[in-house]
Coordinates of C-alpha atoms in Angstrom, one line a residue:
X1 CA 104.3 75.9 138.5
X2 CA 101.8 75.6 141.3
X3 CA 104.4 71.9 142.5
X4 CA 106.7 74.9 142.7
X5 CA 105.3 76.7 145.5
X6 CA 103.6 74.3 146.4
X7 CA 106.7 71.6 147.9
X8 CA 108.6 74.9 148.1
X9 CA 106.5 76.8 150.9
X10 CA 108.2 75.7 153.8
X11 CA 111.3 77.2 152.1
X12 CA 110.3 80.3 150.8
X13 CA 113.3 81.8 153.6
X14 CA 115.8 79.7 151.3
X15 CA 114.1 81.2 148.3
X16 CA 113.9 84.5 149.9
X17 CA 118.3 84.3 149.7
X18 CA 118.5 82.1 146.2
X19 CA 116.7 85.2 144.2
X20 CA 119.2 87.1 146.2
X21 CA 122.2 85.0 145.4
X22 CA 120.7 84.8 141.6
X23 CA 120.5 89.1 141.2
X24 CA 124.8 89.5 142.5
X25 CA 125.2 86.4 139.8
X26 CA 123.6 88.7 137.8
X27 CA 126.0 91.8 139.1
X28 CA 129.5 90.1 139.1
X29 CA 128.2 88.8 135.0
X30 CA 127.7 92.8 134.5
X31 CA 131.1 93.8 136.7
X32 CA 132.9 91.1 133.9
X33 CA 131.4 92.1 131.3
X34 CA 132.4 95.8 131.5
X35 CA 136.4 95.3 133.1
X36 CA 135.9 92.9 129.6
X37 CA 134.6 95.8 127.9
X38 CA 137.6 98.5 129.4
X39 CA 139.9 95.7 128.3
X40 CA 138.7 96.1 125.0
X41 CA 139.3 99.4 124.6
X42 CA 142.8 99.3 126.1
X43 CA 144.1 97.2 123.8
X44 CA 142.9 98.6 121.1
X45 CA 144.1 102.0 122.2
X46 CA 147.5 100.6 122.2
X47 CA 147.3 98.7 119.0
X48 CA 146.9 102.6 117.2
X49 CA 149.7 103.7 119.8
X50 CA 151.9 101.4 118.7
X51 CA 151.1 101.5 115.1
X52 CA 151.0 105.5 115.2
X53 CA 155.5 106.6 115.1
X54 CA 155.9 103.6 111.5
X55 CA 153.2 105.4 110.1
X56 CA 154.0 109.4 110.5
X57 CA 157.6 107.9 110.2
X58 CA 156.7 106.7 106.6
X59 CA 154.7 109.2 105.9
X60 CA 158.1 111.5 106.2
X61 CA 159.4 109.2 104.1
X62 CA 156.7 109.8 101.8
X63 CA 156.7 113.7 101.2
X64 CA 161.4 113.4 100.7
X65 CA 159.6 112.2 97.8
X66 CA 161.0 108.7 98.8
X67 CA 157.9 106.2 97.2
X68 CA 159.6 103.2 97.9
X69 CA 157.1 102.2 100.7
X70 CA 154.2 102.3 98.6
X71 CA 156.8 100.4 95.4
X72 CA 158.1 97.6 96.8
X73 CA 157.3 94.2 97.7
X74 CA 158.4 94.3 101.5
X75 CA 157.7 97.7 102.3
X76 CA 153.5 97.0 100.9
X77 CA 153.4 93.9 103.8
X78 CA 154.9 96.2 106.7
X79 CA 152.3 98.7 105.2
X80 CA 149.7 95.2 105.5
X81 CA 151.0 94.7 108.9
X82 CA 150.6 98.5 110.3
X83 CA 146.6 98.4 108.3
X84 CA 146.0 95.0 109.8
X85 CA 146.5 96.6 113.6
X86 CA 144.9 99.4 112.7
X87 CA 142.2 97.5 111.7
X88 CA 142.5 95.3 114.9
X89 CA 142.3 98.5 116.5
X90 CA 138.2 99.6 115.0
X91 CA 137.5 95.8 115.8
X92 CA 137.9 95.9 119.6
X93 CA 136.8 99.2 119.6
X94 CA 133.3 98.0 118.0
X95 CA 133.6 95.0 120.3
X96 CA 133.9 97.3 123.4
X97 CA 130.8 98.4 122.4
X98 CA 128.4 96.5 121.1
X99 CA 129.8 94.8 125.1
X100 CA 128.8 97.7 126.7
X101 CA 125.6 99.1 124.8
X102 CA 124.2 95.3 124.3
X103 CA 125.0 93.4 126.9
X104 CA 127.0 94.7 130.0
X105 CA 123.9 97.7 130.2
X106 CA 120.9 94.8 129.3
X107 CA 121.9 92.8 132.7
X108 CA 122.7 95.6 134.5
X109 CA 118.9 97.3 135.0
X110 CA 117.7 93.3 134.3
X111 CA 118.8 92.5 137.7
X112 CA 118.1 95.9 139.2
X113 CA 115.0 95.7 137.7
X114 CA 114.9 91.6 139.8
X115 CA 116.0 93.4 142.9
X116 CA 112.8 95.3 143.2
X117 CA 110.1 92.5 142.0
X118 CA 111.9 89.8 144.2
X119 CA 111.7 92.5 147.4
X120 CA 108.2 93.5 146.7
X121 CA 107.0 89.5 145.7
X122 CA 109.1 88.5 150.0
X123 CA 107.7 91.8 151.6
X124 CA 104.2 90.9 150.5
X125 CA 105.2 87.5 152.2
X126 CA 106.0 88.4 155.4
X127 CA 103.7 90.8 155.5
X128 CA 101.0 87.7 155.3
X129 CA 102.9 86.0 157.6
X130 CA 103.4 87.9 160.1
X131 CA 99.4 88.5 159.8
X132 CA 98.8 84.8 160.0
X133 CA 101.0 84.4 163.0
X134 CA 99.6 86.9 165.0
X135 CA 96.3 85.3 164.5
X136 CA 97.7 82.5 165.5
X137 CA 98.9 84.3 168.4
X138 CA 95.4 86.0 169.4
X139 CA 93.8 82.2 169.4
X140 CA 97.0 81.0 172.2
X141 CA 95.8 84.4 174.0
X142 CA 92.0 82.5 173.8
X143 CA 93.1 79.5 174.9
X144 CA 95.2 80.6 177.7
X145 CA 91.7 82.1 179.2
X146 CA 89.2 79.7 178.2
X147 CA 92.0 77.7 180.5
X148 CA 92.0 80.4 182.9
X149 CA 87.8 80.5 183.1
X150 CA 88.4 76.7 183.1
X151 CA 90.0 77.1 186.5
X152 CA 88.5 78.3 188.1
X153 CA 84.9 77.3 187.0
X154 CA 86.4 73.5 188.3
X155 CA 87.2 75.6 191.6
X156 CA 83.7 77.1 192.3
X157 CA 82.5 73.5 191.6
X158 CA 84.4 71.9 194.6
X159 CA 83.9 75.2 196.4
X160 CA 79.9 74.7 196.1
X161 CA 79.7 70.6 196.6
X162 CA 81.8 72.1 199.7
X163 CA 79.5 74.2 201.4
X164 CA 76.8 72.3 199.8
X165 CA 77.9 69.3 202.3
X166 CA 79.1 70.8 205.5
X167 CA 75.9 70.8 207.5
X168 CA 76.1 73.7 209.3
X169 CA 75.9 75.5 205.8
X170 CA 73.0 78.0 205.6
X171 CA 71.1 77.9 203.0
X172 CA 73.0 81.9 201.9
X173 CA 76.1 79.8 202.4
X174 CA 75.1 78.3 199.5
X175 CA 73.3 80.2 196.9
X176 CA 76.6 82.8 197.3
X177 CA 78.6 79.5 196.0
X178 CA 76.0 78.4 193.7
X179 CA 75.8 82.4 192.5
X180 CA 79.7 82.5 191.8
X181 CA 80.1 79.0 190.1
X182 CA 76.9 79.7 188.2
X183 CA 78.9 83.2 186.1
X184 CA 82.2 81.6 186.8
X185 CA 80.7 78.6 184.2
X186 CA 79.6 81.3 182.3
X187 CA 82.4 82.8 182.3
X188 CA 84.3 79.5 181.0
X189 CA 81.3 79.1 178.0
X190 CA 82.4 82.0 176.6
X191 CA 86.2 81.3 176.7
X192 CA 85.0 78.9 174.8
X193 CA 82.8 79.4 173.0
X194 CA 85.0 82.1 171.6
X195 CA 89.0 79.8 171.7
X196 CA 86.6 77.8 169.1
X197 CA 85.6 80.6 167.3
X198 CA 89.7 81.4 166.6
X199 CA 90.4 78.3 165.8
X200 CA 88.4 77.3 163.1
X201 CA 89.3 81.6 162.0
X202 CA 93.3 80.4 162.1
X203 CA 92.7 77.1 160.2
X204 CA 90.7 79.0 157.5
X205 CA 93.4 81.7 157.8
X206 CA 95.9 78.9 158.0
X207 CA 94.7 77.9 154.9
X208 CA 94.1 80.5 152.7
X209 CA 98.3 81.3 153.5
X210 CA 99.8 78.0 153.4
X211 CA 97.4 76.4 150.2
X212 CA 96.6 79.8 148.1
X213 CA 98.4 83.3 149.3
X214 CA 101.9 81.1 149.9
X215 CA 102.2 78.6 146.7
X216 CA 101.0 81.8 144.4
X217 CA 103.3 84.6 145.1
X218 CA 106.1 81.9 145.5
X219 CA 105.5 80.2 141.9
X220 CA 105.0 84.0 141.0
X221 CA 108.7 84.1 141.9
X222 CA 109.6 81.9 140.5
X223 CA 108.7 83.1 137.3
X224 CA 110.0 85.9 136.9
X225 CA 113.7 84.9 138.2
X226 CA 112.7 82.2 135.1
X227 CA 111.8 85.3 132.8
X228 CA 113.6 88.5 134.2
X229 CA 116.9 86.5 135.3
X230 CA 117.8 83.2 133.6
X231 CA 116.7 83.6 130.6
X232 CA 117.9 88.1 129.7
X233 CA 121.4 85.9 131.3
X234 CA 121.3 83.3 128.8
X235 CA 119.7 86.1 126.4
X236 CA 123.4 88.2 126.9
X237 CA 125.8 85.0 127.0
X238 CA 124.4 83.4 124.2
X239 CA 125.3 87.4 122.5
X240 CA 129.4 87.4 123.4
X241 CA 129.3 84.6 122.1
X242 CA 127.9 85.2 118.4
X243 CA 129.9 88.5 118.9
X244 CA 132.6 86.7 119.3
X245 CA 131.8 84.8 117.1
X246 CA 131.4 88.1 114.5
X247 CA 134.6 89.2 114.9
X248 CA 137.0 85.4 113.4
X249 CA 135.9 86.7 110.0
X250 CA 137.2 89.7 110.6
X251 CA 140.5 88.1 111.4
X252 CA 140.2 85.6 109.0
X253 CA 139.7 88.2 106.2
X254 CA 142.7 90.0 107.8
X255 CA 144.9 87.3 107.7
X256 CA 143.8 87.0 103.8
X257 CA 144.5 89.7 102.9
X258 CA 148.6 89.3 105.3
X259 CA 148.7 86.4 103.9
X260 CA 148.7 87.2 99.9
X261 CA 150.1 90.3 99.8
X262 CA 153.4 88.5 102.4
X263 CA 153.5 86.0 99.4
X264 CA 153.7 88.7 96.8
X265 CA 156.8 89.7 99.0
X266 CA 159.9 88.8 96.1
X267 CA 163.2 89.9 95.9
X268 CA 163.1 90.3 92.3
X269 CA 160.2 92.3 92.0
X270 CA 162.2 94.8 95.1
X271 CA 165.4 94.6 92.6
X272 CA 162.8 95.7 89.6
X273 CA 160.4 98.5 91.3
X274 CA 164.9 99.5 92.2
X275 CA 165.1 100.2 89.4
X276 CA 162.9 101.4 87.6
X277 CA 163.1 103.8 90.2
X278 CA 166.6 105.0 90.5
X279 CA 167.6 103.8 86.9
X280 CA 168.3 107.5 84.9
X281 CA 168.4 107.0 80.8
X282 CA 171.8 106.7 80.6
X283 CA 173.1 105.1 77.7
X284 CA 174.3 101.7 78.0
X285 CA 176.8 100.6 78.0
X286 CA 178.8 103.6 78.7
X287 CA 179.4 105.9 75.4
X288 CA 183.6 105.1 76.2
X289 CA 183.6 101.4 76.1
X290 CA 181.7 101.0 72.6
X291 CA 184.5 101.5 70.8
X292 CA 183.7 100.8 67.7
X293 CA 180.8 102.1 67.6
X294 CA 182.0 105.8 68.4
X295 CA 184.4 104.0 65.2
X296 CA 181.4 104.9 63.4
X297 CA 179.7 107.1 64.4
X298 CA 182.5 110.2 63.7
X299 CA 182.6 108.5 60.4
X300 CA 178.5 109.8 59.2
X301 CA 176.4 113.2 59.6
X302 CA 174.5 111.2 62.0
X303 CA 174.4 108.4 64.3
X304 CA 173.1 104.8 62.2
X305 CA 169.3 104.8 63.2
X306 CA 170.1 101.2 62.9
X307 CA 172.5 100.9 65.7
X308 CA 169.2 102.0 68.3
X309 CA 167.3 100.1 67.1
X310 CA 167.4 97.9 71.1
X311 CA 168.1 100.9 72.5
X312 CA 164.1 103.2 71.4
X313 CA 162.4 99.9 71.5
X314 CA 164.0 99.2 75.3
X315 CA 162.4 103.1 76.0
X316 CA 159.2 103.3 74.7
X317 CA 159.0 99.4 76.5
X318 CA 159.7 100.4 79.3
X319 CA 157.6 104.0 79.6
X320 CA 154.6 102.4 81.0
X321 CA 156.7 102.1 84.5
X322 CA 158.0 104.5 84.7
X323 CA 154.2 106.9 83.8
X324 CA 152.9 104.3 86.7
X325 CA 156.3 105.3 89.2
X326 CA 154.8 108.8 88.9
X327 CA 151.4 107.1 89.7
X328 CA 153.4 106.6 92.8
X329 CA 154.8 110.4 94.3
X330 CA 151.2 112.0 93.3
X331 CA 150.0 109.1 95.8
X332 CA 152.5 110.1 98.2
X333 CA 151.4 113.5 98.3
X334 CA 149.3 114.8 101.0
X335 CA 146.0 113.3 101.0
X336 CA 143.7 116.8 100.0
X337 CA 146.0 117.3 97.1
X338 CA 146.7 113.7 96.4
X339 CA 143.0 113.0 95.4
X340 CA 142.2 116.2 93.1
X341 CA 145.8 115.2 91.3
X342 CA 144.1 111.0 91.4
X343 CA 140.7 113.2 90.2
X344 CA 142.1 114.6 87.3
X345 CA 144.9 111.8 85.8
X346 CA 141.6 109.2 85.7
X347 CA 140.5 111.9 83.5
X348 CA 142.7 112.0 81.6
X349 CA 143.2 107.9 82.1
X350 CA 139.3 107.8 80.4
X351 CA 140.1 110.2 77.0
X352 CA 143.8 108.2 76.6
X353 CA 141.3 104.8 76.7
X354 CA 139.6 106.1 74.6
X355 CA 141.2 107.3 72.0
X356 CA 143.6 104.3 72.2
X357 CA 140.7 102.8 71.2
X358 CA 139.4 104.0 68.7
X359 CA 143.2 103.7 67.1
X360 CA 142.5 100.3 68.0
X361 CA 140.3 99.4 66.1
X362 CA 141.5 101.5 63.0
X363 CA 144.3 99.0 63.2
X364 CA 142.7 96.6 63.8
X365 CA 140.6 97.3 60.0
X366 CA 143.9 97.6 58.3
X367 CA 145.9 94.8 59.7
X368 CA 142.5 92.7 58.3
X369 CA 142.2 94.6 55.6
X370 CA 146.4 94.1 55.1
X371 CA 146.0 90.9 55.6
X372 CA 142.4 89.6 53.2
X373 CA 145.1 91.4 50.2
X374 CA 146.0 89.1 47.9
X375 CA 149.5 89.7 47.3
X376 CA 149.9 91.3 50.9
X377 CA 152.9 93.0 52.8
X378 CA 155.1 91.1 55.2
X379 CA 156.6 94.3 56.7
X380 CA 153.3 96.9 56.5
X381 CA 151.8 93.2 58.1
X382 CA 154.2 92.9 60.7
X383 CA 154.1 96.8 61.7
X384 CA 150.2 97.0 61.9
X385 CA 150.2 94.0 64.4
X386 CA 152.8 95.7 66.8
X387 CA 150.9 98.2 65.9
X388 CA 147.8 96.6 68.3
X389 CA 149.4 94.8 70.4
X390 CA 151.3 97.7 71.2
X391 CA 147.3 100.0 71.7
X392 CA 146.2 96.5 73.3
X393 CA 149.1 96.0 75.8
X394 CA 148.8 100.6 76.5
X395 CA 144.5 100.4 77.0
X396 CA 145.7 97.7 79.6
X397 CA 148.4 100.2 81.0
X398 CA 145.6 102.3 81.3
X399 CA 143.4 100.9 83.1
X400 CA 145.2 99.1 85.3
X401 CA 146.8 102.8 86.3
X402 CA 142.9 104.4 86.0
X403 CA 141.8 101.3 88.8
X404 CA 145.3 102.1 91.2
X405 CA 143.7 105.4 91.1
X406 CA 140.3 104.8 91.7
X407 CA 141.0 102.7 94.8
X408 CA 143.6 105.5 96.3
X409 CA 140.3 108.0 95.8
X410 CA 137.8 105.6 97.4
X411 CA 140.1 105.2 100.8
X412 CA 140.2 108.8 101.2
X413 CA 136.7 108.8 100.6
X414 CA 136.2 106.0 102.9
X415 CA 134.6 104.4 100.2
X416 CA 133.1 101.3 99.1
X417 CA 137.1 99.8 96.6
X418 CA 136.3 99.9 92.8
X419 CA 135.7 96.8 91.4
X420 CA 138.2 95.9 89.1
X421 CA 136.9 95.0 85.4
X422 CA 136.9 91.7 84.1
X423 CA 139.7 91.6 81.0
X424 CA 141.9 93.6 83.6
X425 CA 141.7 90.5 86.2
X426 CA 144.9 89.0 86.5
X427 CA 146.7 91.6 84.5
X428 CA 149.4 93.8 84.8
X429 CA 151.6 96.8 83.9
X430 CA 153.4 95.6 80.5
X431 CA 156.3 95.9 78.4
X432 CA 155.6 96.2 74.1
X433 CA 156.6 93.0 72.8
X434 CA 159.8 93.1 71.8
X435 CA 159.0 90.2 68.3
X436 CA 158.9 93.3 65.6
X437 CA 160.2 96.7 66.6
X438 CA 158.5 99.8 65.6
X439 CA 161.9 101.5 63.8
X440 CA 162.5 98.0 61.5
X441 CA 159.4 99.3 59.0
X442 CA 160.6 101.3 56.5
X443 CA 157.0 101.6 54.9
X444 CA 156.0 105.1 55.4
X445 CA 153.1 105.9 56.8
X446 CA 149.7 105.1 57.8
X447 CA 148.1 104.1 54.1
X448 CA 145.8 105.6 53.8
X449 CA 141.3 105.0 55.1
X450 CA 140.0 102.3 53.6
X451 CA 136.7 101.1 54.2
X452 CA 135.9 97.0 54.7
X453 CA 132.6 95.7 55.6
X454 CA 130.7 98.5 56.3
X455 CA 133.5 100.2 59.1
X456 CA 135.0 103.6 57.3
X457 CA 138.0 105.0 59.0
X458 CA 137.7 108.6 59.0
X459 CA 140.3 111.5 59.2
X460 CA 139.8 113.9 61.5
X461 CA 140.1 117.0 59.6
X462 CA 139.4 119.1 62.3
X463 CA 142.1 118.7 64.3
X464 CA 144.5 118.5 60.8
X465 CA 142.6 122.1 60.3
X466 CA 143.8 123.3 63.6
X467 CA 146.8 122.4 63.2
X468 CA 147.7 123.7 59.9
X469 CA 145.9 127.0 60.6
X470 CA 146.9 130.0 58.5
X471 CA 147.3 133.1 60.1
X472 CA 143.9 135.6 60.1
X473 CA 143.2 138.9 60.9
X474 CA 143.7 138.5 65.2
X475 CA 146.9 137.3 64.8
X476 CA 146.3 133.4 65.2
X477 CA 149.9 131.6 65.0
X478 CA 150.4 129.0 62.3
X479 CA 152.6 126.4 63.8
X480 CA 154.0 125.7 60.5
X481 CA 155.6 128.9 60.0
X482 CA 158.8 129.2 59.3
X483 CA 160.7 126.3 58.8
X484 CA 164.4 126.3 58.0
X485 CA 166.9 124.0 55.1
X486 CA 166.0 122.1 52.8
X487 CA 162.2 119.9 52.7
X488 CA 160.0 117.5 51.3
X489 CA 157.1 119.0 51.1
X490 CA 155.9 116.2 53.6
X491 CA 154.3 117.4 56.8
X492 CA 153.2 114.1 59.5
X493 CA 153.1 114.0 63.5
X494 CA 154.0 111.9 66.2
X495 CA 151.9 108.6 67.0
X496 CA 153.7 108.2 69.1
X497 CA 156.1 109.5 72.7
X498 CA 160.1 109.1 71.3
X499 CA 163.0 109.3 74.0
X500 CA 166.4 110.0 72.0
X501 CA 169.2 108.7 73.1
X502 CA 171.8 111.0 74.5
X503 CA 174.5 111.7 72.6
X504 CA 172.3 110.7 70.2
X505 CA 172.1 113.1 66.6
X506 CA 167.7 112.2 67.6
X507 CA 165.1 114.8 68.1
X508 CA 162.9 114.1 70.8
X509 CA 158.8 114.2 70.5
X510 CA 155.3 113.5 72.3
X511 CA 152.7 111.9 70.5
X512 CA 150.3 114.9 68.6
X513 CA 153.2 117.3 67.7
X514 CA 153.7 117.8 63.8
X515 CA 156.6 118.2 62.5
X516 CA 158.2 118.0 58.4
X517 CA 160.2 115.5 56.9
X518 CA 163.7 116.3 56.0
X519 CA 165.0 113.2 54.1
X520 CA 163.3 110.1 54.3
X521 CA 166.0 107.3 55.5
X522 CA 166.4 103.7 53.7
X523 CA 166.6 102.3 57.2
X524 CA 162.7 103.6 58.5
X525 CA 165.6 106.3 60.2
X526 CA 163.5 109.8 58.8
X527 CA 165.4 113.6 59.3
X528 CA 163.0 116.1 60.3
X529 CA 162.1 119.6 62.2
X530 CA 159.9 118.6 65.2
X531 CA 157.2 121.6 66.6
X532 CA 157.1 120.4 69.7
X533 CA 156.5 122.6 72.8
X534 CA 156.4 126.3 71.7
X535 CA 159.7 125.6 69.8
X536 CA 162.0 123.7 66.6
X537 CA 163.7 120.7 66.6
X538 CA 166.5 119.2 64.3
X539 CA 167.2 116.1 64.3
X540 CA 165.8 111.6 63.6
X541 CA 162.7 110.6 64.5
X542 CA 161.4 106.8 63.1
X543 CA 159.1 107.0 60.6
X544 CA 156.8 104.3 61.4
X545 CA 156.4 106.8 64.8
X546 CA 154.2 109.1 62.7
X547 CA 151.0 109.8 60.5
X548 CA 151.2 111.7 57.8
X549 CA 148.8 114.8 57.7

């Protein structure tokens, strides 16, 4: 570093311009950063302004109970585009903030500090240079005085010689000339001594100024320039690079998310969604075209259950999809209301999953006992296998729907999204298998509880007592009061929801509804009185949708 000051001691004025230009460069970088940050903010605002009307349009459609935007793959892709545009706006707002707080202000304050420090250093050099120049000027004045006194002494010497050579000069003239000469010679001698002393002092000052002071101050200037201007600017520029490098993964994540959503855009998926949203439960084909079936229906007191097997099974199979659409309707509500409804439904799903898992455990135990039997009943085994599969699908469907609502709640609360349970990875809402129809088994109610390998399935006696409660002194209602018609005396409870076919002799019932069996038909259908939603209904139900009480 010493070599810098020694090498450029005579260029300090140029160095002052150099440091000034360096400070101006920092201010230019600061100005660029400011304008760059403004562009980021303007871009973010423009993106938000672009997205808002389209989101408002979606919100209006959802308010009108049109869940198409969320239900269809094209709608999801469109929402992903809007979400990603909003995310990009957020990213650029963040870039704007970081440029202003971590980059621009650092350069601005450092350049101002550098300008102040360099001014102090070069003012110090200017002052010392001026003092040295004063010393040189004083020395030159002494030199001029010495030269003048020397000339006066030489003139007095010449006059003395002239007087002494003049034969007519008196002693008095000679003494006067001699005294004048001596006086001027002494003055010249003093001037010579003063000038010589000034030379020594000026040389000493010159040595200190150019060999020590000036190189030292210039070294300090260079050190400050390296440590503050160059290094500070380098750090700021590296942060600028790191900032924009850190944005790239955010863009990539957003692009991958869009790609994932766009890849599942499918005409088939949208068509199925449209059917699930808009399809009514009307009979297909329409009854007017079912010529043979109409004739058969006229021949009997009730429509033959066997003719409705496929339809009944289809209704049970599509039920989870219809329920999932109900979730869409829930999530289309205003956020505050939708969150409350979603939280309540998650609790219901937790209970339903727990109940279904208990039923699945019981069915698996019964199936194990049935299969280990010396002469297993194939119909019973088929029925239990169907029930096992149906319960597994129900548990998966409930789990997927619960996770979807939990994700919806997390989005409203702006918290971390819940992870999908490993057992549900890759799964979607399913329909019940068609290999074994619930209405094909005519074995009646499920067998009584059995023990197998220490596992005991207990009947819920408390539920039975609640359902069969008799009229007490407090006026408690007996739900089995006042049935009409001939009864087999057999009572049962629905374990699945059943939706009657339009125009048929069937009767709709919900899981948990109790019924009184009036007639057990050979094809597995029962004529029964069902107590559902506070009233008695009479009609046909599939017998294996029930369990005995």
